[in-house]
Amino acid sequence: MTGQQLKNSILQMAVQGKLVPQDPNDEPASVLLERIRAEKEALIKAGKIKKEKNPSVIFRGADNLPYEKVGKNEPVCIADEVPFDIPDSWEWVRLGSLLSVISDGTHKTPHYVPDGVPFLSVQNISSGKFDFTKIKYITQEEHQKLIERIKPQKDDILFCRIGTLGKAIKCTLDFEFSIFVSLGLLRPVDISITDYLVFAINSPLGDKWIHDNKVGGGTHTYKINLIDIPRMLIPVPPLEEQKRIFDKLSVFEPLTEEYTTKENTLSILNASFSDILKKSILQEAVQGKLVPQDENDEPASVLLERIRAEKQALIKAGKIKRDKNESVIFRRDNSHYEKLNGIERCIDDEIPFEIPESWQWERWGNISQSIQYGYNAPAKSDGKIKMVRISDIHNNTVKWDSVPFCDIAEEDIETYLLKPNDILFARTGGTVGKSYLVTEILEDAIYAGYLIRTRYSNELVPKYLKYFMESELYWSQLRSGTIATAQPNCNGQTLSRMLLPIPPKAEQERITQMIDILYTKL
């Protein structure tokens, strides 16, 4: 059980009347609600709050089931709406019977000033406590205009209707302030139950109501319409039991916080341990130590000769361009040499570790058929074809629903069209170096300018190359080739010059299978 699940379990017990025992000497909630109804009528009569068009009264029928009378309508059984049983001394009630919805804050963004009247938004209360680290201010003149419509008062309830949906907090501030549209203002009829109302709204029961009644989504932010708030159904305990509930919750709170802290620490340790294990697995993999070699495997040198011949045929056919930096890496006298443009040089100082005899060191540019920069075009809601951006790739998956369209000339599409087993590589920003192996293409798509696509021989195992691009060997070479600026970036040349160890193809398959198996156990 997580810390949050433990908290929710305790709060659910509290709202169901199972956290503390009932006391037969308590004044029942029905008497409390009658008193609140009388207070509300007095406030309406005094013109301090508006009269409800269709006030709700919930009561138990002769069959012991809950019924609701709305306005002048006949009572209706609401047993299917009541989520659980409550003690006999408790009552179900609509939130609108206990408070008034004053309004939401101003929809117009005011002119902010360095110092003035505090102007609160959802970010100032979303944690469940008042947070003034990012407070903004407006002028006294602008504040005066705003409070003509809505003036927050002590013991009001501030309610997040946009953003951190449903979070409620009791106003304990003793100074004037104004609020933005992301907050709604609820005013309890009787402030003696304000704390309980805040608790009920923030409880798992309230969370479910928020989830079921939110509107918007898609390209718009979810929100709660304040006009719907009075319909929230909550159970109300006797006033004395409310106090016992809060006393018990105050005992549990430091314990659940300690539990959560230890859980978070353990999660961090587990995640760190998992990351360390993954790095270790990948290091063993690229060094040829993860699976045994098989003497019957065709050696990597023969594989690479075939890839070179394949590449030359594509160049001759005009399907790909010749790479002027094409080189050949070979062993001689137990050292590693690279031949480039007819010149040989020893590259032992670049070789990071020894690999099995059947393996071969190679440059990425030598095995690639193309290293192509993406297409630069504005993202659009519709267009000729979809365009995958860095922001559309998460956890090695393309979020196709978020991929925008773009306009592109018909003759250019083939150049940038994504195909299975392409590898995309982020060349700039906070995700520089992150890679994505294209496997599933739901619809034709090209890729955006901040990405580089590398395409390579079918003789290689795509997943082995992808796992190499997650190894420390890859990242260390990337860091040395990255241009350090405000927006770190690297280019196709960095990838082209990168050294990687190539196993026999059969061993590439065995390595990827073993990594897949080990990862499922982490």
Short mmCIF file of C-alpha atoms in Angstrom, two decimals:
data_model
loop_
_atom_site.label_atom_id
_atom_site.label_comp_id
_atom_site.label_asym_id
_atom_site.label_seq_id
_atom_site.Cartn_x
_atom_site.Cartn_y
_atom_site.Cartn_z
CA MET A 1 0.00 0.00 0.00
CA THR A 2 1.36 3.40 -0.96
CA GLY A 3 1.37 6.38 1.39
CA GLN A 4 -1.44 8.01 -0.59
CA GLN A 5 -3.49 4.81 -0.52
CA LEU A 6 -3.03 4.63 3.26
CA LYS A 7 -4.19 8.26 3.64
CA ASN A 8 -7.17 7.65 1.37
CA SER A 9 -8.11 4.53 3.33
CA ILE A 10 -8.13 6.48 6.62
CA LEU A 11 -10.09 9.37 5.08
CA GLN A 12 -12.61 6.93 3.58
CA MET A 13 -13.14 5.33 7.00
CA ALA A 14 -13.65 8.81 8.48
CA VAL A 15 -16.26 9.85 5.93
CA GLN A 16 -18.12 6.54 6.36
CA GLY A 17 -18.33 6.91 10.15
CA LYS A 18 -15.88 4.06 10.83
CA LEU A 19 -12.90 5.98 12.21
CA VAL A 20 -14.29 6.86 15.63
CA PRO A 21 -17.18 5.35 17.64
CA GLN A 22 -20.56 7.04 17.74
CA ASP A 23 -21.79 8.47 21.04
CA PRO A 24 -25.56 8.17 21.71
CA ASN A 25 -25.36 11.38 23.74
CA ASP A 26 -24.34 13.42 20.67
CA GLU A 27 -26.91 15.75 19.20
CA PRO A 28 -27.83 13.97 15.91
CA ALA A 29 -26.85 15.51 12.60
CA SER A 30 -30.53 15.96 11.73
CA VAL A 31 -30.86 18.61 14.48
CA LEU A 32 -27.67 20.32 13.27
CA LEU A 33 -29.06 20.45 9.71
CA GLU A 34 -32.39 21.87 10.90
CA ARG A 35 -30.49 24.62 12.69
CA ILE A 36 -28.45 25.35 9.56
CA ARG A 37 -31.61 25.50 7.44
CA ALA A 38 -33.06 28.04 9.87
CA GLU A 39 -29.83 30.09 9.73
CA LYS A 40 -29.96 30.01 5.95
CA GLU A 41 -33.56 31.21 5.86
CA ALA A 42 -32.61 34.09 8.16
CA LEU A 43 -29.71 35.06 5.87
CA ILE A 44 -32.01 34.93 2.83
CA LYS A 45 -34.60 37.04 4.59
CA ALA A 46 -31.90 39.58 5.52
CA GLY A 47 -30.78 39.71 1.87
CA LYS A 48 -27.30 38.48 2.68
CA ILE A 49 -27.50 35.42 0.42
CA LYS A 50 -29.70 34.46 -2.50
CA LYS A 51 -32.62 32.09 -2.17
CA GLU A 52 -32.15 28.69 -3.78
CA LYS A 53 -34.50 28.03 -6.68
CA ASN A 54 -34.94 24.38 -5.76
CA PRO A 55 -33.76 23.70 -2.19
CA SER A 56 -33.02 20.07 -1.35
CA VAL A 57 -34.09 18.16 1.75
CA ILE A 58 -32.90 14.56 2.19
CA PHE A 59 -34.58 12.27 4.72
CA ARG A 60 -35.02 8.60 5.56
CA GLY A 61 -38.30 7.10 4.44
CA ALA A 62 -40.43 4.57 6.28
CA ASP A 63 -38.51 1.86 4.38
CA ASN A 64 -35.25 3.26 5.84
CA LEU A 65 -34.10 4.32 2.38
CA PRO A 66 -32.89 7.87 1.58
CA TYR A 67 -35.35 10.17 -0.20
CA GLU A 68 -34.85 13.66 -1.56
CA LYS A 69 -37.43 16.43 -1.97
CA VAL A 70 -36.27 19.14 -4.38
CA GLY A 71 -38.30 22.34 -4.38
CA LYS A 72 -42.00 21.57 -4.71
CA ASN A 73 -41.42 18.23 -6.43
CA GLU A 74 -42.49 14.93 -4.96
CA PRO A 75 -39.82 13.09 -2.92
CA VAL A 76 -37.67 10.68 -4.94
CA CYS A 77 -35.67 7.71 -3.62
CA ILE A 78 -31.93 8.32 -4.13
CA ALA A 79 -30.67 4.96 -2.82
CA ASP A 80 -28.83 4.35 -6.11
CA GLU A 81 -26.94 7.65 -5.67
CA VAL A 82 -25.87 7.04 -2.07
CA PRO A 83 -22.46 5.28 -2.24
CA PHE A 84 -22.44 3.65 1.22
CA ASP A 85 -24.31 3.29 4.50
CA ILE A 86 -23.72 5.77 7.32
CA PRO A 87 -24.48 5.62 11.06
CA ASP A 88 -28.03 6.40 12.20
CA SER A 89 -26.91 9.67 13.80
CA TRP A 90 -25.50 10.92 10.46
CA GLU A 91 -27.37 12.49 7.52
CA TRP A 92 -26.85 12.76 3.77
CA VAL A 93 -27.08 16.30 2.43
CA ARG A 94 -26.38 18.29 -0.72
CA LEU A 95 -23.50 20.74 -0.36
CA GLY A 96 -25.78 23.54 -1.53
CA SER A 97 -27.83 23.16 1.67
CA LEU A 98 -24.75 24.00 3.75
CA LEU A 99 -23.10 26.80 1.82
CA SER A 100 -23.50 29.44 -0.85
CA VAL A 101 -21.49 29.55 -4.04
CA ILE A 102 -20.35 33.17 -4.10
CA SER A 103 -18.58 33.12 -7.47
CA ASP A 104 -15.32 32.37 -9.16
CA GLY A 105 -12.54 34.95 -9.40
CA THR A 106 -11.96 37.44 -12.16
CA HIS A 107 -11.60 36.05 -15.68
CA LYS A 108 -9.51 39.01 -16.75
CA THR A 109 -5.79 38.88 -16.00
CA PRO A 110 -5.04 42.08 -14.06
CA HIS A 111 -1.99 44.26 -14.28
CA TYR A 112 0.53 42.94 -11.76
CA VAL A 113 2.64 45.25 -9.61
CA PRO A 114 5.73 44.57 -7.45
CA ASP A 115 3.82 45.26 -4.24
CA GLY A 116 0.17 45.74 -3.45
CA VAL A 117 -2.88 43.59 -2.67
CA PRO A 118 -2.24 39.80 -2.86
CA PHE A 119 -3.86 38.15 -5.89
CA LEU A 120 -4.31 34.40 -5.36
CA SER A 121 -4.65 31.68 -7.98
CA VAL A 122 -4.76 27.88 -7.91
CA GLN A 123 -0.96 27.64 -7.56
CA ASN A 124 -1.18 29.36 -4.17
CA ILE A 125 -3.45 26.71 -2.60
CA SER A 126 -3.08 23.52 -4.69
CA SER A 127 -0.80 21.95 -2.05
CA GLY A 128 -3.63 22.14 0.51
CA LYS A 129 -1.86 24.97 2.33
CA PHE A 130 -1.39 28.64 1.53
CA ASP A 131 1.78 29.04 -0.50
CA PHE A 132 3.01 32.60 -0.98
CA THR A 133 6.34 31.77 -2.62
CA LYS A 134 4.89 32.69 -6.02
CA ILE A 135 2.40 35.32 -4.90
CA LYS A 136 1.39 38.10 -7.28
CA TYR A 137 0.07 41.56 -6.43
CA ILE A 138 -2.42 44.03 -7.90
CA THR A 139 -3.07 47.67 -7.16
CA GLN A 140 -5.50 48.76 -4.45
CA GLU A 141 -7.65 50.43 -7.13
CA GLU A 142 -7.96 47.22 -9.13
CA HIS A 143 -8.65 45.23 -5.95
CA GLN A 144 -11.51 47.60 -5.06
CA LYS A 145 -13.12 46.95 -8.45
CA LEU A 146 -12.83 43.18 -7.99
CA ILE A 147 -14.28 43.04 -4.47
CA GLU A 148 -17.40 44.83 -5.64
CA ARG A 149 -18.29 41.48 -7.19
CA ILE A 150 -16.55 39.00 -4.93
CA LYS A 151 -14.85 39.67 -1.60
CA PRO A 152 -13.19 36.69 0.15
CA GLN A 153 -13.74 36.53 3.89
CA LYS A 154 -12.27 34.60 6.77
CA ASP A 155 -13.79 31.07 7.08
CA ASP A 156 -14.79 31.05 3.40
CA ILE A 157 -13.69 28.02 1.37
CA LEU A 158 -11.38 28.52 -1.60
CA PHE A 159 -11.93 25.84 -4.22
CA CYS A 160 -9.65 24.93 -7.14
CA ARG A 161 -11.95 24.72 -10.14
CA ILE A 162 -9.19 24.66 -12.76
CA GLY A 163 -5.84 22.87 -12.56
CA THR A 164 -5.60 20.90 -9.30
CA LEU A 165 -9.29 20.06 -9.54
CA GLY A 166 -11.35 20.00 -6.37
CA LYS A 167 -8.69 20.93 -3.82
CA ALA A 168 -10.41 22.98 -1.12
CA ILE A 169 -8.89 25.06 1.66
CA LYS A 170 -10.34 27.05 4.54
CA CYS A 171 -9.59 30.76 4.40
CA THR A 172 -7.67 31.67 7.56
CA LEU A 173 -6.09 34.83 6.16
CA ASP A 174 -6.62 38.03 8.14
CA PHE A 175 -5.86 40.41 5.28
CA GLU A 176 -7.71 41.37 2.11
CA PHE A 177 -6.94 39.65 -1.18
CA SER A 178 -8.53 38.95 -4.56
CA ILE A 179 -8.72 35.73 -6.54
CA PHE A 180 -8.26 34.62 -10.14
CA VAL A 181 -10.75 32.60 -12.21
CA SER A 182 -8.98 29.34 -11.32
CA LEU A 183 -10.45 29.66 -7.80
CA GLY A 184 -14.05 29.56 -6.66
CA LEU A 185 -15.39 31.00 -3.42
CA LEU A 186 -17.78 28.98 -1.24
CA ARG A 187 -19.32 30.48 1.90
CA PRO A 188 -20.63 28.11 4.64
CA VAL A 189 -23.92 29.04 6.31
CA ASP A 190 -22.53 27.95 9.68
CA ILE A 191 -18.77 28.33 10.13
CA SER A 192 -18.76 25.66 12.85
CA ILE A 193 -18.79 23.00 10.12
CA THR A 194 -16.34 24.71 7.71
CA ASP A 195 -13.51 22.36 8.65
CA TYR A 196 -15.69 19.33 7.99
CA LEU A 197 -16.90 20.68 4.65
CA VAL A 198 -13.29 21.19 3.53
CA PHE A 199 -12.50 17.64 4.67
CA ALA A 200 -15.50 16.18 2.83
CA ILE A 201 -14.64 17.96 -0.42
CA ASN A 202 -11.02 16.76 -0.18
CA SER A 203 -11.96 13.19 0.79
CA PRO A 204 -11.98 10.23 -1.64
CA LEU A 205 -15.76 10.70 -1.85
CA GLY A 206 -15.27 14.31 -2.98
CA ASP A 207 -12.48 13.28 -5.36
CA LYS A 208 -14.83 10.83 -7.08
CA TRP A 209 -17.52 13.48 -7.46
CA ILE A 210 -14.94 15.87 -8.97
CA HIS A 211 -13.79 13.18 -11.40
CA ASP A 212 -17.37 12.37 -12.44
CA ASN A 213 -18.40 16.01 -12.88
CA LYS A 214 -15.36 17.66 -14.50
CA VAL A 215 -15.89 19.13 -17.93
CA GLY A 216 -13.57 20.01 -20.79
CA GLY A 217 -10.48 18.00 -21.62
CA GLY A 218 -9.05 17.27 -25.05
CA THR A 219 -7.28 20.43 -26.13
CA HIS A 220 -8.85 22.29 -23.17
CA THR A 221 -8.10 22.14 -19.47
CA TYR A 222 -10.53 20.20 -17.29
CA LYS A 223 -12.58 22.38 -14.95
CA ILE A 224 -15.45 22.26 -12.50
CA ASN A 225 -18.42 24.53 -13.12
CA LEU A 226 -19.26 26.18 -9.80
CA ILE A 227 -22.96 25.96 -10.63
CA ASP A 228 -22.59 22.17 -10.17
CA ILE A 229 -21.00 22.33 -6.70
CA PRO A 230 -24.30 22.49 -4.75
CA ARG A 231 -25.19 19.03 -6.13
CA MET A 232 -22.28 17.31 -4.37
CA LEU A 233 -23.66 14.71 -1.96
CA ILE A 234 -21.85 14.37 1.39
CA PRO A 235 -22.54 12.62 4.72
CA VAL A 236 -22.68 14.86 7.78
CA PRO A 237 -21.89 13.54 11.30
CA PRO A 238 -23.03 15.12 14.57
CA LEU A 239 -20.96 18.17 15.44
CA GLU A 240 -19.29 16.48 18.42
CA GLU A 241 -18.32 13.49 16.27
CA GLN A 242 -16.80 15.84 13.71
CA LYS A 243 -14.49 17.07 16.46
CA ARG A 244 -13.55 13.49 17.41
CA ILE A 245 -12.84 12.68 13.77
CA PHE A 246 -10.45 15.60 13.45
CA ASP A 247 -8.73 14.70 16.74
CA LYS A 248 -8.15 11.18 15.42
CA LEU A 249 -6.96 12.43 12.03
CA SER A 250 -4.44 14.71 13.77
CA VAL A 251 -3.00 11.60 15.46
CA PHE A 252 -2.77 9.70 12.17
CA GLU A 253 -1.39 12.58 10.09
CA PRO A 254 2.26 12.51 11.31
CA LEU A 255 2.24 8.71 11.07
CA THR A 256 1.01 8.70 7.47
CA GLU A 257 3.50 11.46 6.60
CA GLU A 258 6.32 9.38 8.06
CA TYR A 259 5.07 6.35 6.12
CA THR A 260 4.97 8.40 2.89
CA THR A 261 8.47 9.77 3.47
CA LYS A 262 9.88 6.28 3.97
CA GLU A 263 7.95 5.01 0.95
CA ASN A 264 9.33 7.83 -1.22
CA THR A 265 12.86 7.13 0.03
CA LEU A 266 12.43 3.44 -0.78
CA SER A 267 11.03 4.27 -4.24
CA ILE A 268 14.04 6.49 -4.96
CA LEU A 269 16.40 3.76 -3.80
CA ASN A 270 14.57 1.16 -5.89
CA ALA A 271 14.61 3.44 -8.94
CA SER A 272 18.30 4.21 -8.43
CA PHE A 273 19.09 0.53 -7.96
CA SER A 274 17.07 -0.30 -11.09
CA ASP A 275 18.96 2.35 -13.08
CA ILE A 276 22.29 1.01 -11.83
CA LEU A 277 21.31 -2.53 -12.79
CA LYS A 278 20.19 -1.40 -16.27
CA LYS A 279 23.48 0.42 -16.83
CA SER A 280 25.37 -2.65 -15.66
CA ILE A 281 23.36 -4.92 -17.98
CA LEU A 282 23.95 -2.65 -20.97
CA GLN A 283 27.67 -2.36 -20.16
CA GLU A 284 27.96 -6.15 -20.03
CA ALA A 285 26.01 -6.36 -23.29
CA VAL A 286 28.22 -4.02 -25.33
CA GLN A 287 31.39 -5.63 -23.94
CA GLY A 288 30.33 -9.11 -25.03
CA LYS A 289 29.89 -10.40 -21.49
CA LEU A 290 26.10 -10.75 -21.27
CA VAL A 291 25.71 -13.93 -23.33
CA PRO A 292 28.31 -16.53 -24.38
CA GLN A 293 29.85 -16.44 -27.85
CA ASP A 294 29.07 -19.26 -30.27
CA GLU A 295 31.95 -20.36 -32.52
CA ASN A 296 29.42 -21.32 -35.18
CA ASP A 297 28.26 -17.68 -35.55
CA GLU A 298 29.33 -15.85 -38.67
CA PRO A 299 31.90 -13.30 -37.39
CA ALA A 300 31.06 -9.60 -37.41
CA SER A 301 33.87 -8.90 -39.92
CA VAL A 302 32.02 -10.91 -42.59
CA LEU A 303 28.74 -9.18 -41.67
CA LEU A 304 30.35 -5.74 -42.06
CA GLU A 305 31.90 -6.68 -45.43
CA ARG A 306 28.41 -7.57 -46.63
CA ILE A 307 27.02 -4.28 -45.30
CA ARG A 308 29.77 -2.33 -47.11
CA ALA A 309 28.98 -4.11 -50.37
CA GLU A 310 25.27 -3.43 -49.89
CA LYS A 311 25.98 0.25 -49.26
CA GLN A 312 28.18 0.56 -52.35
CA ALA A 313 25.41 -0.94 -54.48
CA LEU A 314 22.91 1.62 -53.15
CA ILE A 315 25.36 4.46 -53.87
CA LYS A 316 25.95 3.16 -57.39
CA ALA A 317 22.18 2.96 -57.95
CA GLY A 318 21.83 6.58 -56.80
CA LYS A 319 19.58 5.65 -53.89
CA ILE A 320 21.90 7.05 -51.19
CA LYS A 321 24.77 9.53 -51.20
CA ARG A 322 28.42 8.64 -50.80
CA ASP A 323 29.87 9.49 -47.38
CA LYS A 324 33.22 11.24 -47.77
CA ASN A 325 34.12 10.12 -44.25
CA GLU A 326 33.54 6.43 -44.97
CA SER A 327 36.27 4.44 -43.24
CA VAL A 328 37.33 0.86 -42.54
CA ILE A 329 38.44 -0.28 -39.08
CA PHE A 330 40.64 -3.36 -38.79
CA ARG A 331 43.06 -5.11 -36.46
CA ARG A 332 46.80 -5.50 -37.09
CA ASP A 333 49.54 -6.54 -34.68
CA ASN A 334 46.93 -6.66 -31.92
CA SER A 335 46.13 -2.96 -32.44
CA HIS A 336 43.16 -1.18 -34.01
CA TYR A 337 43.60 0.89 -37.16
CA GLU A 338 41.26 3.01 -39.22
CA LYS A 339 41.73 3.65 -42.94
CA LEU A 340 40.16 6.90 -44.17
CA ASN A 341 40.77 8.42 -47.61
CA GLY A 342 43.73 6.09 -48.15
CA ILE A 343 45.42 7.06 -44.86
CA GLU A 344 45.82 4.58 -42.00
CA ARG A 345 46.07 5.59 -38.37
CA CYS A 346 46.13 3.73 -35.07
CA ILE A 347 43.02 4.36 -32.98
CA ASP A 348 43.92 2.35 -29.87
CA ASP A 349 43.49 5.51 -27.77
CA GLU A 350 39.83 5.66 -28.85
CA ILE A 351 39.02 2.02 -28.08
CA PRO A 352 37.42 1.97 -24.59
CA PHE A 353 37.66 -1.78 -23.87
CA GLU A 354 38.41 -5.18 -25.35
CA ILE A 355 35.69 -7.10 -27.18
CA PRO A 356 35.46 -10.78 -28.22
CA GLU A 357 37.43 -11.98 -31.27
CA SER A 358 34.24 -12.49 -33.27
CA TRP A 359 33.17 -8.85 -32.75
CA GLN A 360 34.28 -5.74 -34.60
CA TRP A 361 34.58 -2.03 -33.77
CA GLU A 362 32.80 0.22 -36.26
CA ARG A 363 31.76 3.85 -36.81
CA TRP A 364 28.03 4.53 -36.85
CA GLY A 365 28.43 6.38 -40.16
CA ASN A 366 29.88 3.25 -41.78
CA ILE A 367 26.83 1.13 -41.00
CA SER A 368 24.25 3.83 -41.73
CA GLN A 369 22.67 4.40 -45.12
CA SER A 370 21.65 7.93 -44.15
CA ILE A 371 21.80 10.37 -41.27
CA GLN A 372 19.07 12.86 -42.15
CA TYR A 373 17.94 16.05 -40.37
CA GLY A 374 14.20 16.54 -39.89
CA TYR A 375 11.80 18.83 -41.72
CA ASN A 376 11.20 22.38 -40.48
CA ALA A 377 7.58 23.48 -40.69
CA PRO A 378 4.97 25.03 -38.35
CA ALA A 379 2.78 22.52 -36.51
CA LYS A 380 -0.89 22.67 -37.57
CA SER A 381 -4.16 21.12 -36.41
CA ASP A 382 -4.65 19.77 -39.94
CA GLY A 383 -2.53 19.50 -43.05
CA LYS A 384 -0.99 17.17 -45.58
CA ILE A 385 0.78 14.76 -43.21
CA LYS A 386 1.59 14.28 -39.53
CA MET A 387 4.95 15.50 -38.16
CA VAL A 388 6.49 13.78 -35.12
CA ARG A 389 8.28 16.16 -32.73
CA ILE A 390 10.57 15.54 -29.76
CA SER A 391 7.67 16.42 -27.43
CA ASP A 392 5.52 13.66 -28.95
CA ILE A 393 7.94 10.92 -27.84
CA HIS A 394 7.66 9.63 -24.26
CA ASN A 395 9.19 6.45 -22.82
CA ASN A 396 10.09 5.11 -26.26
CA THR A 397 6.52 5.57 -27.47
CA VAL A 398 5.02 8.10 -29.87
CA LYS A 399 1.85 9.69 -28.47
CA TRP A 400 0.11 9.71 -31.83
CA ASP A 401 -2.91 11.62 -30.50
CA SER A 402 -0.70 14.65 -29.84
CA VAL A 403 1.22 14.53 -33.14
CA PRO A 404 0.31 17.61 -35.22
CA PHE A 405 0.06 17.99 -38.98
CA CYS A 406 2.19 20.12 -41.26
CA ASP A 407 2.30 21.27 -44.85
CA ILE A 408 5.04 19.84 -47.07
CA ALA A 409 5.59 19.61 -50.81
CA GLU A 410 4.55 16.24 -52.22
CA GLU A 411 8.00 15.62 -53.71
CA ASP A 412 9.67 16.12 -50.28
CA ILE A 413 7.58 13.60 -48.35
CA GLU A 414 9.64 10.55 -49.31
CA THR A 415 12.82 12.19 -48.01
CA TYR A 416 11.39 12.57 -44.49
CA LEU A 417 8.88 9.70 -44.38
CA LEU A 418 9.30 7.50 -41.30
CA LYS A 419 9.69 3.77 -41.84
CA PRO A 420 9.88 0.83 -39.40
CA ASN A 421 13.29 0.39 -37.74
CA ASP A 422 14.32 4.00 -38.33
CA ILE A 423 15.99 5.47 -35.25
CA LEU A 424 15.16 9.06 -34.30
CA PHE A 425 17.71 11.02 -32.32
CA ALA A 426 17.09 14.32 -30.47
CA ARG A 427 19.79 16.78 -31.47
CA THR A 428 19.03 19.69 -29.16
CA GLY A 429 17.46 20.79 -25.87
CA GLY A 430 17.02 19.00 -22.57
CA THR A 431 16.51 15.63 -24.28
CA VAL A 432 19.57 15.85 -26.55
CA GLY A 433 20.80 12.36 -27.38
CA LYS A 434 17.56 10.59 -26.51
CA SER A 435 16.65 8.05 -29.16
CA TYR A 436 13.52 6.30 -30.37
CA LEU A 437 13.31 3.12 -32.41
CA VAL A 438 10.40 3.41 -34.82
CA THR A 439 8.35 0.23 -34.60
CA GLU A 440 4.66 1.02 -34.89
CA ILE A 441 3.55 3.64 -37.41
CA LEU A 442 -0.19 4.22 -37.11
CA GLU A 443 -0.29 6.59 -40.07
CA ASP A 444 2.09 8.18 -42.54
CA ALA A 445 4.32 10.69 -40.76
CA ILE A 446 7.49 12.68 -41.21
CA TYR A 447 9.71 14.00 -38.41
CA ALA A 448 10.51 17.53 -37.24
CA GLY A 449 13.69 19.56 -37.54
CA TYR A 450 15.05 19.03 -34.02
CA LEU A 451 15.30 15.31 -34.72
CA ILE A 452 17.83 13.35 -36.76
CA ARG A 453 16.85 10.09 -38.43
CA THR A 454 19.39 7.35 -38.97
CA ARG A 455 18.65 4.50 -41.35
CA TYR A 456 20.90 1.46 -41.60
CA SER A 457 21.29 -1.99 -43.13
CA ASN A 458 18.67 -4.68 -42.58
CA GLU A 459 21.61 -6.97 -41.79
CA LEU A 460 21.76 -5.38 -38.32
CA VAL A 461 19.40 -6.02 -35.40
CA PRO A 462 17.56 -2.72 -34.73
CA LYS A 463 17.01 -3.38 -31.06
CA TYR A 464 20.72 -4.00 -30.48
CA LEU A 465 21.48 -0.56 -31.93
CA LYS A 466 18.75 0.99 -29.75
CA TYR A 467 20.16 -0.64 -26.63
CA PHE A 468 23.62 0.64 -27.58
CA MET A 469 22.09 4.15 -27.67
CA GLU A 470 21.08 3.69 -24.03
CA SER A 471 24.52 2.49 -22.86
CA GLU A 472 27.16 4.54 -21.07
CA LEU A 473 29.51 4.00 -24.03
CA TYR A 474 27.06 5.88 -26.24
CA TRP A 475 26.39 8.66 -23.72
CA SER A 476 30.08 9.26 -22.97
CA GLN A 477 30.79 9.73 -26.69
CA LEU A 478 27.74 11.95 -27.05
CA ARG A 479 28.84 14.18 -24.18
CA SER A 480 32.28 14.65 -25.71
CA GLY A 481 30.69 15.62 -29.03
CA THR A 482 27.94 17.85 -27.63
CA ILE A 483 28.22 21.59 -28.07
CA ALA A 484 27.79 23.21 -24.64
CA THR A 485 25.41 26.17 -25.05
CA ALA A 486 22.28 27.42 -23.30
CA GLN A 487 20.51 24.79 -25.43
CA PRO A 488 22.97 21.85 -25.62
CA ASN A 489 23.03 20.32 -29.08
CA CYS A 490 24.88 17.87 -31.26
CA ASN A 491 24.86 17.19 -34.97
CA GLY A 492 24.80 14.29 -37.38
CA GLN A 493 28.60 14.27 -37.46
CA THR A 494 28.67 13.42 -33.74
CA LEU A 495 26.56 10.34 -34.39
CA SER A 496 28.44 9.44 -37.58
CA ARG A 497 31.84 9.39 -35.81
CA MET A 498 30.58 7.37 -32.84
CA LEU A 499 32.31 4.03 -32.21
CA LEU A 500 30.20 1.01 -31.42
CA PRO A 501 31.02 -2.68 -30.96
CA ILE A 502 29.29 -4.94 -33.52
CA PRO A 503 28.70 -8.59 -32.53
CA PRO A 504 27.79 -11.35 -34.99
CA LYS A 505 24.14 -10.98 -36.02
CA ALA A 506 23.10 -14.15 -34.18
CA GLU A 507 24.70 -12.81 -31.01
CA GLN A 508 22.95 -9.44 -31.46
CA GLU A 509 19.68 -11.39 -31.33
CA ARG A 510 20.72 -13.30 -28.22
CA ILE A 511 21.83 -10.09 -26.48
CA THR A 512 18.55 -8.25 -27.09
CA GLN A 513 16.54 -11.27 -25.96
CA MET A 514 18.55 -11.48 -22.74
CA ILE A 515 18.21 -7.73 -22.04
CA ASP A 516 14.43 -7.98 -22.57
CA ILE A 517 14.24 -10.86 -20.10
CA LEU A 518 16.38 -9.12 -17.47
CA TYR A 519 14.49 -5.82 -17.79
CA THR A 520 11.17 -7.55 -17.04
CA LYS A 521 12.65 -8.73 -13.73
CA LEU A 522 13.73 -5.26 -12.57
#
